[in-house]
mmCIF file of C-alpha atoms in Angstrom:
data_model
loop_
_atom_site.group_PDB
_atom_site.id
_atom_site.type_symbol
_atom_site.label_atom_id
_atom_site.label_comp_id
_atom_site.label_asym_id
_atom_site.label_seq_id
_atom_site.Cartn_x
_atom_site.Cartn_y
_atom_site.Cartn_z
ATOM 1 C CA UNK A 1 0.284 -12.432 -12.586
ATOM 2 C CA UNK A 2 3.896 -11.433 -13.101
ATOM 3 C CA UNK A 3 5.874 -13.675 -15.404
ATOM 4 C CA UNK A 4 9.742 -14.644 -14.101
ATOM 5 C CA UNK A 5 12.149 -14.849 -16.900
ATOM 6 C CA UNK A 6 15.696 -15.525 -16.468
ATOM 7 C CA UNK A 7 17.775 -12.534 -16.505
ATOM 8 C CA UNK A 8 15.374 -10.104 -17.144
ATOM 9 C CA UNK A 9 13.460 -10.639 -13.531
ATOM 10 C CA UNK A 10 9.905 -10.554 -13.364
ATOM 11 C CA UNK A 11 8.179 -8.797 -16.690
ATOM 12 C CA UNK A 12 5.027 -6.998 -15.738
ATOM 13 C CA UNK A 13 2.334 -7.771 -18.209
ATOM 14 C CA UNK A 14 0.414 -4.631 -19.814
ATOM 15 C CA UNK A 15 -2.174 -4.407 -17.709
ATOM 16 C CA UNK A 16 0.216 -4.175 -14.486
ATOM 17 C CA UNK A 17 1.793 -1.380 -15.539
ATOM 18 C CA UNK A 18 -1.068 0.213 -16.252
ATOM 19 C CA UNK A 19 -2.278 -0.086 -12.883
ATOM 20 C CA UNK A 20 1.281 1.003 -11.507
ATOM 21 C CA UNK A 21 0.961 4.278 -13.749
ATOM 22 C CA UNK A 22 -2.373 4.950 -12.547
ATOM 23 C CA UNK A 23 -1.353 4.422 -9.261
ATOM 24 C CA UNK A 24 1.822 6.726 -9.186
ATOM 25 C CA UNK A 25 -0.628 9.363 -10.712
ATOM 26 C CA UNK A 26 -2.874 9.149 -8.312
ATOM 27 C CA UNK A 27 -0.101 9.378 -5.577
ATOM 28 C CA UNK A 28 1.322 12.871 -7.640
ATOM 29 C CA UNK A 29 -1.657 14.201 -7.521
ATOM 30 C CA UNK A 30 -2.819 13.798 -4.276
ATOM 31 C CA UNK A 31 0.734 15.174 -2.767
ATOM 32 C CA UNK A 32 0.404 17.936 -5.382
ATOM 33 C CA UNK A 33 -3.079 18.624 -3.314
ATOM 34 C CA UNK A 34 -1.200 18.654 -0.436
ATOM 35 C CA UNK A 35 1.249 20.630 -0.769
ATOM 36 C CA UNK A 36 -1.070 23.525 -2.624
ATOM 37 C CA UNK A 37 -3.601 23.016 0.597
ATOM 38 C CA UNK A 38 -0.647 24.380 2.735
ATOM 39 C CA UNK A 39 0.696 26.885 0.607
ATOM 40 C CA UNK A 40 -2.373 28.642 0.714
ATOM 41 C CA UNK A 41 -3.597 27.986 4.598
ATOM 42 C CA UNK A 42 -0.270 29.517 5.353
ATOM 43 C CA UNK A 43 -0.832 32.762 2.477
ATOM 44 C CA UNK A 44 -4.086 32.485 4.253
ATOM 45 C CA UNK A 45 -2.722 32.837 7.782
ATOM 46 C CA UNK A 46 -0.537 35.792 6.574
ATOM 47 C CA UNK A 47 2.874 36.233 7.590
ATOM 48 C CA UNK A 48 1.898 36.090 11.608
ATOM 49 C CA UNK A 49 2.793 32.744 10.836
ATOM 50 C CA UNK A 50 6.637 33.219 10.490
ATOM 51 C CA UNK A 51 6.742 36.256 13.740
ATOM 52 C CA UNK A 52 5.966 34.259 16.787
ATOM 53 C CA UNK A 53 8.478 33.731 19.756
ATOM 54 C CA UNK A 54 11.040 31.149 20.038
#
């Protein structure tokens, strides 16, 4: 559990910030996969994608 302190507001132990690095990792990488996934369905698509009417 978090410790309060008195200025400093609540000190994460070791182990929590651990966990909120893994996390935030985890959350890079899987928007990195994202974002690659529709790079290449749209290189996939070709550029039919961009001529289409309005």
């Amino acid at each position: 559990m978090a410790k309060k302190t008195g200025d400093n507001g609540i000190v994460l132990t070791e182990a929590q910030k651990r966990a909120r690095r893994s996390r935030s990792i985890a959350i890079a990488v899987a928007l990195a996969a994202l974002v690659i996934l529709f790079y290449v369905i749209t290189l996939v698509k070709g550029p039919g994608v961009l001529v289409r009417p309005i």
